[in-house]
PDB file of C-alpha atoms in Angstrom:
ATOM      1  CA  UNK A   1      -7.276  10.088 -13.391  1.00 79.00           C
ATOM      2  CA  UNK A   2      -7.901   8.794  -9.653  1.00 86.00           C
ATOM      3  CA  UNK A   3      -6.548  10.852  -7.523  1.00 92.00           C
ATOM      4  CA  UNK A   4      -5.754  10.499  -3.689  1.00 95.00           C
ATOM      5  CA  UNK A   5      -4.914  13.085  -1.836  1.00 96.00           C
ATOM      6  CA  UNK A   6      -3.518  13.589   1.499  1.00 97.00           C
ATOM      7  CA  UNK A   7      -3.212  16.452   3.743  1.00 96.00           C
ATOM      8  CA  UNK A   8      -0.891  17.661   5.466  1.00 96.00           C
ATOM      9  CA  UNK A   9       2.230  15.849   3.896  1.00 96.00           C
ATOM     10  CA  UNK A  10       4.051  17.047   6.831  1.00 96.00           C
ATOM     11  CA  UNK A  11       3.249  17.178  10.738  1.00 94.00           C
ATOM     12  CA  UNK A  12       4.903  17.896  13.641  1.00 95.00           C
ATOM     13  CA  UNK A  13       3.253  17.745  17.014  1.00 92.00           C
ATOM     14  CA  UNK A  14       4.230  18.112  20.799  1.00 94.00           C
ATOM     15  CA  UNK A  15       2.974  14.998  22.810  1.00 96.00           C
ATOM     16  CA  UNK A  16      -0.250  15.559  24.328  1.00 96.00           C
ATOM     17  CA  UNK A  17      -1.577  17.471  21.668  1.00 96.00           C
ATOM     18  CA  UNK A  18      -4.456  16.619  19.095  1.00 96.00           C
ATOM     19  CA  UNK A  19      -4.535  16.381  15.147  1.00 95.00           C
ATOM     20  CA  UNK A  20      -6.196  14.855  12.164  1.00 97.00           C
ATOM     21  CA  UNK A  21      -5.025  13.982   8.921  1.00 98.00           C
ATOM     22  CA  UNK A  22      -7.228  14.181   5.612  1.00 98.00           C
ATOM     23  CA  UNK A  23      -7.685  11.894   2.931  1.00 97.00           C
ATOM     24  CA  UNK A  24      -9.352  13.471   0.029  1.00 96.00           C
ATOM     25  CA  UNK A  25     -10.307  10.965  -3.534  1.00 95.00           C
ATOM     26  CA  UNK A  26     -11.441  11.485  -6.578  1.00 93.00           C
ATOM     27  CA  UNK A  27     -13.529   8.705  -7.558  1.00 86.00           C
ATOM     28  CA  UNK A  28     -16.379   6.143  -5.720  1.00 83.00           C
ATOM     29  CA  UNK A  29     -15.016   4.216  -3.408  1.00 80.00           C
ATOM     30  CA  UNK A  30     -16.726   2.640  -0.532  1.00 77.00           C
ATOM     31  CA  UNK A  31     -13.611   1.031   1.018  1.00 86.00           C
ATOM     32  CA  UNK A  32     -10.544   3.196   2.280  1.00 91.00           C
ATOM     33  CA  UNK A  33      -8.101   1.750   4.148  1.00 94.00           C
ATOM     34  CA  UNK A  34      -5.602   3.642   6.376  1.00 97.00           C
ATOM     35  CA  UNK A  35      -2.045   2.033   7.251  1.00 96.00           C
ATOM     36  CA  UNK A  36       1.194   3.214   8.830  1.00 97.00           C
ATOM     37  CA  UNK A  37       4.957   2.822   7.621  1.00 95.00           C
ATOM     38  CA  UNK A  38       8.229   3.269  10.008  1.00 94.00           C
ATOM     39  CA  UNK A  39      11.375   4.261   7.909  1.00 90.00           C
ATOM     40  CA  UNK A  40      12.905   1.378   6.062  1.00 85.00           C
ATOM     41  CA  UNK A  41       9.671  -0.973   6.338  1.00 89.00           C
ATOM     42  CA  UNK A  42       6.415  -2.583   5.226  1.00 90.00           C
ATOM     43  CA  UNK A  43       2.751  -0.835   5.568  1.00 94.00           C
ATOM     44  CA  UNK A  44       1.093  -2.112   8.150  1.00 94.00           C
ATOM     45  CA  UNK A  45      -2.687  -1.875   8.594  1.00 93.00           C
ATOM     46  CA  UNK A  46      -4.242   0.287  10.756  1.00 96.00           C
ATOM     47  CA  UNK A  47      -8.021   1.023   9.856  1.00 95.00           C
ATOM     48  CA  UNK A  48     -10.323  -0.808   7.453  1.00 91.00           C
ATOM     49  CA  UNK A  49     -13.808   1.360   6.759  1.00 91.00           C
ATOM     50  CA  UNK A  50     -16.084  -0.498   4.417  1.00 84.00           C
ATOM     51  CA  UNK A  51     -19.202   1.808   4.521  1.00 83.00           C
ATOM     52  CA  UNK A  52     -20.471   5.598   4.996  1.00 86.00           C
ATOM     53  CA  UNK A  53     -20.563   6.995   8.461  1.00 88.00           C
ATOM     54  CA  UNK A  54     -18.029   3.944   9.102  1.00 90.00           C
ATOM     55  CA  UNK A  55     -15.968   5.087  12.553  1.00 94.00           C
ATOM     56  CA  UNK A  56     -13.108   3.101  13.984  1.00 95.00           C
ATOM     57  CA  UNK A  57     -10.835   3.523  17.037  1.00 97.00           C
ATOM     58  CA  UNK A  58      -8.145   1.781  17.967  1.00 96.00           C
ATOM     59  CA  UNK A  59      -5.942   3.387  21.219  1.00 96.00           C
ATOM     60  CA  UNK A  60      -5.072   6.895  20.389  1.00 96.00           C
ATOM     61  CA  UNK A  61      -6.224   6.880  16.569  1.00 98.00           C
ATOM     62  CA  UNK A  62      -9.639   7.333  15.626  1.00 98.00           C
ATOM     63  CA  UNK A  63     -10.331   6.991  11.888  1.00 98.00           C
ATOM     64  CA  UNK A  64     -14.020   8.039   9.949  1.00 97.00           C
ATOM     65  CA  UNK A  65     -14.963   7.597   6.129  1.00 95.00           C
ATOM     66  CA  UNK A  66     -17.775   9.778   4.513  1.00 94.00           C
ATOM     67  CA  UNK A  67     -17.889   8.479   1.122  1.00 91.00           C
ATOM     68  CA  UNK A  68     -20.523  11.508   0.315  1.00 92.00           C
ATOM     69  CA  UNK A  69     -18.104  13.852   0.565  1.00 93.00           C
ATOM     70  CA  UNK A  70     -14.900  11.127  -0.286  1.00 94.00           C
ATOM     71  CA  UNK A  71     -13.352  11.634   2.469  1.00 96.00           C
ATOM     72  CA  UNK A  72     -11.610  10.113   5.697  1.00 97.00           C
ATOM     73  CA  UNK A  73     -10.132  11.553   8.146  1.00 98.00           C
ATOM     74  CA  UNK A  74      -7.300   9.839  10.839  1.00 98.00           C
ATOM     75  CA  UNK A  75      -7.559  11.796  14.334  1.00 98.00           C
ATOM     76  CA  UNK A  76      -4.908  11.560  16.916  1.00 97.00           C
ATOM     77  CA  UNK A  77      -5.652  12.110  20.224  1.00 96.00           C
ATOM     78  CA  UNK A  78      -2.862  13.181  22.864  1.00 95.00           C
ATOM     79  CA  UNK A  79       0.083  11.953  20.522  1.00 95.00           C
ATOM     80  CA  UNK A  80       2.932  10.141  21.952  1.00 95.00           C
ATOM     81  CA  UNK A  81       6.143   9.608  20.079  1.00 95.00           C
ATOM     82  CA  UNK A  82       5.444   5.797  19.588  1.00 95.00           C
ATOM     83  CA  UNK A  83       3.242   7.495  17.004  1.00 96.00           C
ATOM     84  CA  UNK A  84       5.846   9.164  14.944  1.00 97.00           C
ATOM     85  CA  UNK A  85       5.704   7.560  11.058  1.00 97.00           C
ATOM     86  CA  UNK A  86       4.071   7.903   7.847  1.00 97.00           C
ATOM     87  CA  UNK A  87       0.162   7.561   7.312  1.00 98.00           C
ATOM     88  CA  UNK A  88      -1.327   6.785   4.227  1.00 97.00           C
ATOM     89  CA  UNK A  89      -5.071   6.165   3.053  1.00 97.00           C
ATOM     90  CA  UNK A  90      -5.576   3.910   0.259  1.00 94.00           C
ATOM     91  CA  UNK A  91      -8.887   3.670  -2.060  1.00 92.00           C
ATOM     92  CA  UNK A  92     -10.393   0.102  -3.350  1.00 86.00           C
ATOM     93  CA  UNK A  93     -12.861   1.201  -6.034  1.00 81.00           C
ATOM     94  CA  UNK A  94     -12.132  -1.350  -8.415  1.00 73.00           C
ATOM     95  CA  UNK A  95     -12.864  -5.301  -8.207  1.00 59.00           C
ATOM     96  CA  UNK A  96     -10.643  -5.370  -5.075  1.00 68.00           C
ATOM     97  CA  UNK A  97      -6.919  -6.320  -4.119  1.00 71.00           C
ATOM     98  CA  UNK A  98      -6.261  -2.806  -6.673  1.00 83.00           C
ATOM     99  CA  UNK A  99      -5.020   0.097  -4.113  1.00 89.00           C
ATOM    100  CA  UNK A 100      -4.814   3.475  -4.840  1.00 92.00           C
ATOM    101  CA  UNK A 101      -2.747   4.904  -2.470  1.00 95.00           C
ATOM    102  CA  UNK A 102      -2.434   8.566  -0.989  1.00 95.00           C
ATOM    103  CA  UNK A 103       0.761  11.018  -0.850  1.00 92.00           C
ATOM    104  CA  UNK A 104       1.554  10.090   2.877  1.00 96.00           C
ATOM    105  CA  UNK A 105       1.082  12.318   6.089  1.00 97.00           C
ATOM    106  CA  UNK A 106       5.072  11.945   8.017  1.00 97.00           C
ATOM    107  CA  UNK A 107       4.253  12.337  11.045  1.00 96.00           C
ATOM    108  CA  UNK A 108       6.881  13.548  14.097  1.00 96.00           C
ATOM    109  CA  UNK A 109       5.699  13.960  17.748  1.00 96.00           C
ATOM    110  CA  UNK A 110       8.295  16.088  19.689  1.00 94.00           C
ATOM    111  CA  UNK A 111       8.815  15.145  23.484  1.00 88.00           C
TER     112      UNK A 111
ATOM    113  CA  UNK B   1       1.478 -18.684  10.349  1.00 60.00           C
ATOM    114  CA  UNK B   2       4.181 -16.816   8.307  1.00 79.00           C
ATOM    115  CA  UNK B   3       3.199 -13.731   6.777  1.00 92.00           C
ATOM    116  CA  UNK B   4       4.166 -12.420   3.030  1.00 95.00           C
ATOM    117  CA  UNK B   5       7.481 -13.095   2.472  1.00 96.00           C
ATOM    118  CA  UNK B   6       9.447 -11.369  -0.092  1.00 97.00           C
ATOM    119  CA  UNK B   7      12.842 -12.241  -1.893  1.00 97.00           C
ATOM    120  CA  UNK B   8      15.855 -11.242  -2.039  1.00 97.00           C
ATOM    121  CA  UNK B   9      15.541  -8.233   0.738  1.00 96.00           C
ATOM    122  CA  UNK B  10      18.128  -6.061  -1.285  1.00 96.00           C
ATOM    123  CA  UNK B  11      19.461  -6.192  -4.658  1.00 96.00           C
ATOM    124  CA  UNK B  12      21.868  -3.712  -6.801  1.00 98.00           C
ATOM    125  CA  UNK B  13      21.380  -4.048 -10.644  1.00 98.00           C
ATOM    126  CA  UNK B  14      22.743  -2.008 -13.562  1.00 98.00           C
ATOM    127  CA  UNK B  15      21.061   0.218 -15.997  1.00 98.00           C
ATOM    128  CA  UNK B  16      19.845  -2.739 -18.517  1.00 98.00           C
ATOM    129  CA  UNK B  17      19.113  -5.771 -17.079  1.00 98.00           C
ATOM    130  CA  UNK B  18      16.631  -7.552 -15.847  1.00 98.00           C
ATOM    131  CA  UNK B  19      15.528  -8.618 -12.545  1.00 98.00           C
ATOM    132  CA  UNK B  20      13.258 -10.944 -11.083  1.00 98.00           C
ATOM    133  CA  UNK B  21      11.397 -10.359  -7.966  1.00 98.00           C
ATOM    134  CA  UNK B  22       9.486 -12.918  -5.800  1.00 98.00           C
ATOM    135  CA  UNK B  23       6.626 -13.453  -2.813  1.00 98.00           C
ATOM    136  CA  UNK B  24       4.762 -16.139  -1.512  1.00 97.00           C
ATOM    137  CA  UNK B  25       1.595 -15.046  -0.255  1.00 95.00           C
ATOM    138  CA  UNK B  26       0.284 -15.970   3.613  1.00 93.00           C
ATOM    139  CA  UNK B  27      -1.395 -19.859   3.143  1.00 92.00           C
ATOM    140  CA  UNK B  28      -4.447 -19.863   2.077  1.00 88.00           C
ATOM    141  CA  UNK B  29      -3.993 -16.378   0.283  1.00 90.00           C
ATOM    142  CA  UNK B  30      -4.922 -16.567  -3.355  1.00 89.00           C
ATOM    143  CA  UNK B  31      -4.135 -13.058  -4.500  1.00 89.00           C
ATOM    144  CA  UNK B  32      -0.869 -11.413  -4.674  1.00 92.00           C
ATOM    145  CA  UNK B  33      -0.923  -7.753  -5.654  1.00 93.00           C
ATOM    146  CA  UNK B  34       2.746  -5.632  -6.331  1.00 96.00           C
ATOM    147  CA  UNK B  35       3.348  -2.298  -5.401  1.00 97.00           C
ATOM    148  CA  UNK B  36       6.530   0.217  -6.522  1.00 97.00           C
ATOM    149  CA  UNK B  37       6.950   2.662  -3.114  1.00 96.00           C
ATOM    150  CA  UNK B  38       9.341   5.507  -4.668  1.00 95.00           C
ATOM    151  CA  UNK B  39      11.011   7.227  -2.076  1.00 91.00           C
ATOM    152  CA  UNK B  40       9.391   9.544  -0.470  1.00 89.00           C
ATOM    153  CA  UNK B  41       5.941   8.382  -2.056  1.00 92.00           C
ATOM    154  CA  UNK B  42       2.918   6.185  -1.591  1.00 94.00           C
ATOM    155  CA  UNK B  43       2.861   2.570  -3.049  1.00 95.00           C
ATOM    156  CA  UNK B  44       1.855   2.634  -6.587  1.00 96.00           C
ATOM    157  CA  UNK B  45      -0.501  -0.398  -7.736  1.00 93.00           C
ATOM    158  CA  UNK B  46       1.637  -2.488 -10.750  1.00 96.00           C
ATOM    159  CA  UNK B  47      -0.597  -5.927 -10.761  1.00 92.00           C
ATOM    160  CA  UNK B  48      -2.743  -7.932  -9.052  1.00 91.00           C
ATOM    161  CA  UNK B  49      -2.905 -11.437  -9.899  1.00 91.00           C
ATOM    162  CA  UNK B  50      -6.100 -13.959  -8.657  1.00 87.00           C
ATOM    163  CA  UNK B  51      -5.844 -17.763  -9.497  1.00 86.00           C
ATOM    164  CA  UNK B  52      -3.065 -17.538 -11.637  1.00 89.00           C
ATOM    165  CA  UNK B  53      -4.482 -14.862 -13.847  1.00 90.00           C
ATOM    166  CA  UNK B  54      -3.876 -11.207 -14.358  1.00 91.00           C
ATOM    167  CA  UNK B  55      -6.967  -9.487 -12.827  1.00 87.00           C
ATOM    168  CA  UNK B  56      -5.133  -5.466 -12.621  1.00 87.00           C
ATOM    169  CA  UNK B  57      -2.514  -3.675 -14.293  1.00 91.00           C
ATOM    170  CA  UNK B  58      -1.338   0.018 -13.108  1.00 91.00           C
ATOM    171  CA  UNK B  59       0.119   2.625 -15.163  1.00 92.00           C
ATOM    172  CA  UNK B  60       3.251   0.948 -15.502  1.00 96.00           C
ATOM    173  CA  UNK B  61       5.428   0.063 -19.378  1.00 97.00           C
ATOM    174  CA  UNK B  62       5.764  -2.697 -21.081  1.00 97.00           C
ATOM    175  CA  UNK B  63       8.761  -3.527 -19.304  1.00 98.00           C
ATOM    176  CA  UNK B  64       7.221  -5.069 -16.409  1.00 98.00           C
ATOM    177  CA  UNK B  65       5.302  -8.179 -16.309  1.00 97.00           C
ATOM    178  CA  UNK B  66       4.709 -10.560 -13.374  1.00 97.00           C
ATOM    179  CA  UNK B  67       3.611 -14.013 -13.030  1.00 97.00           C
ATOM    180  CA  UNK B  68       1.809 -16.393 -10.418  1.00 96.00           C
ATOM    181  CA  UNK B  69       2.360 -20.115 -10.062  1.00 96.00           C
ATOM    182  CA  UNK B  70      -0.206 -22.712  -9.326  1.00 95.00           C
ATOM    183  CA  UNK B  71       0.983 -22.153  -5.654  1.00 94.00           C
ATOM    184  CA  UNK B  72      -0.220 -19.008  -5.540  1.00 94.00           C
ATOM    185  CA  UNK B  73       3.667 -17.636  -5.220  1.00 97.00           C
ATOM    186  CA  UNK B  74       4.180 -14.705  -7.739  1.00 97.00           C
ATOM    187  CA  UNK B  75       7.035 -13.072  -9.653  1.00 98.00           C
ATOM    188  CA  UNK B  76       7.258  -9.368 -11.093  1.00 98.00           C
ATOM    189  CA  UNK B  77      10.076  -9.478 -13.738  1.00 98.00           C
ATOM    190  CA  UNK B  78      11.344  -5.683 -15.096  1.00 98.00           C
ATOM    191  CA  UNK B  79      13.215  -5.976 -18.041  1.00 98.00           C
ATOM    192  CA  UNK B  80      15.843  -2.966 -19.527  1.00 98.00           C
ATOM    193  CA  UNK B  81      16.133  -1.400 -15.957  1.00 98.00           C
ATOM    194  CA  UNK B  82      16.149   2.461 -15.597  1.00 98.00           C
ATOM    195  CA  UNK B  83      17.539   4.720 -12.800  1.00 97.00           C
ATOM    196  CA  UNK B  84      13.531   5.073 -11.922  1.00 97.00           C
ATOM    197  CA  UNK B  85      13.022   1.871 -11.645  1.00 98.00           C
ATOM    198  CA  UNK B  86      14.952   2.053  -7.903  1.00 98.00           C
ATOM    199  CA  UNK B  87      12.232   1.548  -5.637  1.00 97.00           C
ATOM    200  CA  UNK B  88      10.920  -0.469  -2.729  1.00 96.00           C
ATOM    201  CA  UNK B  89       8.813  -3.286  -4.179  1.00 97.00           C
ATOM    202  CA  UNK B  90       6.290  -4.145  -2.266  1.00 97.00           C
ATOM    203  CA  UNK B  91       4.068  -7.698  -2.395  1.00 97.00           C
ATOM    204  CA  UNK B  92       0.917  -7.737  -1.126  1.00 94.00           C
ATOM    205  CA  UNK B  93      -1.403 -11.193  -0.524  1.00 92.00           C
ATOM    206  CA  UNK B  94      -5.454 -11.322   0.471  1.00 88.00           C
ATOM    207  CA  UNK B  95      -8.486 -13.098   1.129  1.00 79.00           C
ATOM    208  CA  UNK B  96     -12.001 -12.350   0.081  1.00 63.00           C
ATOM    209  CA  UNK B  97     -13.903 -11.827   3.417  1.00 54.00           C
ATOM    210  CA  UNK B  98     -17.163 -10.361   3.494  1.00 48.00           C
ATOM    211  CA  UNK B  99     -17.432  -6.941   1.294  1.00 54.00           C
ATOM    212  CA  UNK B 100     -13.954  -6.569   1.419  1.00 60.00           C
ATOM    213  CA  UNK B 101     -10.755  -7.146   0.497  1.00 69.00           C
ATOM    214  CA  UNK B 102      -7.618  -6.588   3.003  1.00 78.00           C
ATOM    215  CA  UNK B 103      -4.657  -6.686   1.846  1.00 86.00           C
ATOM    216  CA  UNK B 104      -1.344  -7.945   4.078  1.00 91.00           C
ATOM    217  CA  UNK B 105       2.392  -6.561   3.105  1.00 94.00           C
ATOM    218  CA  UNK B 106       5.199  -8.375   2.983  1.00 95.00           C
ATOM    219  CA  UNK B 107       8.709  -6.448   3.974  1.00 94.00           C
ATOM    220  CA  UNK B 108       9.665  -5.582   0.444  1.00 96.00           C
ATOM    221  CA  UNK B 109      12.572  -5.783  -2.068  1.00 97.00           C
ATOM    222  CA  UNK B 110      14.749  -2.547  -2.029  1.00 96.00           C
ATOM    223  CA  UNK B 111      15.838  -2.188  -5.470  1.00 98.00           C
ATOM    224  CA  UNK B 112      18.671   0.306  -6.528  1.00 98.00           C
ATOM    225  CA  UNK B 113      19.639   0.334 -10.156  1.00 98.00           C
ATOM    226  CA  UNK B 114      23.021   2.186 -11.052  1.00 97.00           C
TER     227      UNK B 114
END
């Protein structure tokens, strides 16, 4: 059974501070996509890493994949509340357009 | 351009029917992919349809099935609804690019069976 796992499922983090999230799979995959959720809406994409070693950054998030070990990992540098949601990593290891989605990392930065 | 749209936003059914739940994918989009979001949980994969055909099928009974038209639109149709069925639905549409394959949401259908 493919498994995604995601840790920790909760976080809570004073602005300014640095963290990273895990995203742990069971099976090949060398696509993982990362993508944040506000209460009451849609996912919205974040991160798309389609090879090992693959590194993105966009403002304060920084995400990496290493498909050796199958697993990414979402860093967050000197959170601000605008960051507060819910992070989850997705697997692709089938013919495409088939996610496999992780538990979900809700995430609260405290003024 | 308009992104994934989803219909009806909200909908209350009773234990036992049947609902019908649509999307139109972003133009140009040829694959439309649902999801069931549980609360409190990641999106589970239910189907993925390409060119009108079934491509994917989750872990999910008998009692859902899903269609798409030959514009691209899509319908997931749960018949003899449960209590577990409540969920946010989730409709997803994409492109083949290069290697990949990136998926855009649309805002959902909040279901609540009572």
């Amino acid at each position: 059974e493919l498994k995604v796992e995601q840790n920790p499922l909760f976080l809570s983090m004073q602005e300014g501070k640095n963290y990273t999230i895990y995203c742990n799979y069971s099976t090949t995959s060398d696509r993982l996509y990362w993508y944040r959720q506000d209460p009451g809406k849609s996912l919205e994409s974040l991160f798309v890493l389609l090879s090992n070693g693959a590194v993105k950054q966009e403002g304060r998030l920084m995400a990496s994949l290493d498909t050796k070990a199958r697993l990414s990992t979402l860093h967050i540098t000197a959170a601000v509340h605008d960051l507060s949601a819910t992070y989850f990593c997705a697997v692709d290891p089938y013919t495409g357009n088939q996610f496999y989605f992780g538990t979900g990392t809700s995430l609260t930065v405290i003024p | 351009d308009a992104g994934v749209t989803q219909s009806p936003t909200h909908l209350i059914k009773t234990r036992g029917q049947h609902v019908t739940l649509r999307c139109s994918p972003i133009s140009g989009h040829k694959s439309v992919s649902w999801y069931q979001q549980v609360l409190g949980q990641g999106p589970q994969f239910i189907f993925q349809y390409y060119e009108k055909e079934e491509r994917g099928r989750g872990n999910f009974p008998d009692r859902f099935s899903a269609r798409q038209f030959p514009n691209y639109s899509s319908e997931l149709n749960v018949n003899a609804l449960l209590l577990g069925d409540s969920a946010l639905y989730l409709c997803a549409s994409s492109w083949v690019a290069v290697n990949f394959y990136e998926q855009y949401f649309g805002p959902g259908t909040r279901l609540t069976v009572t």
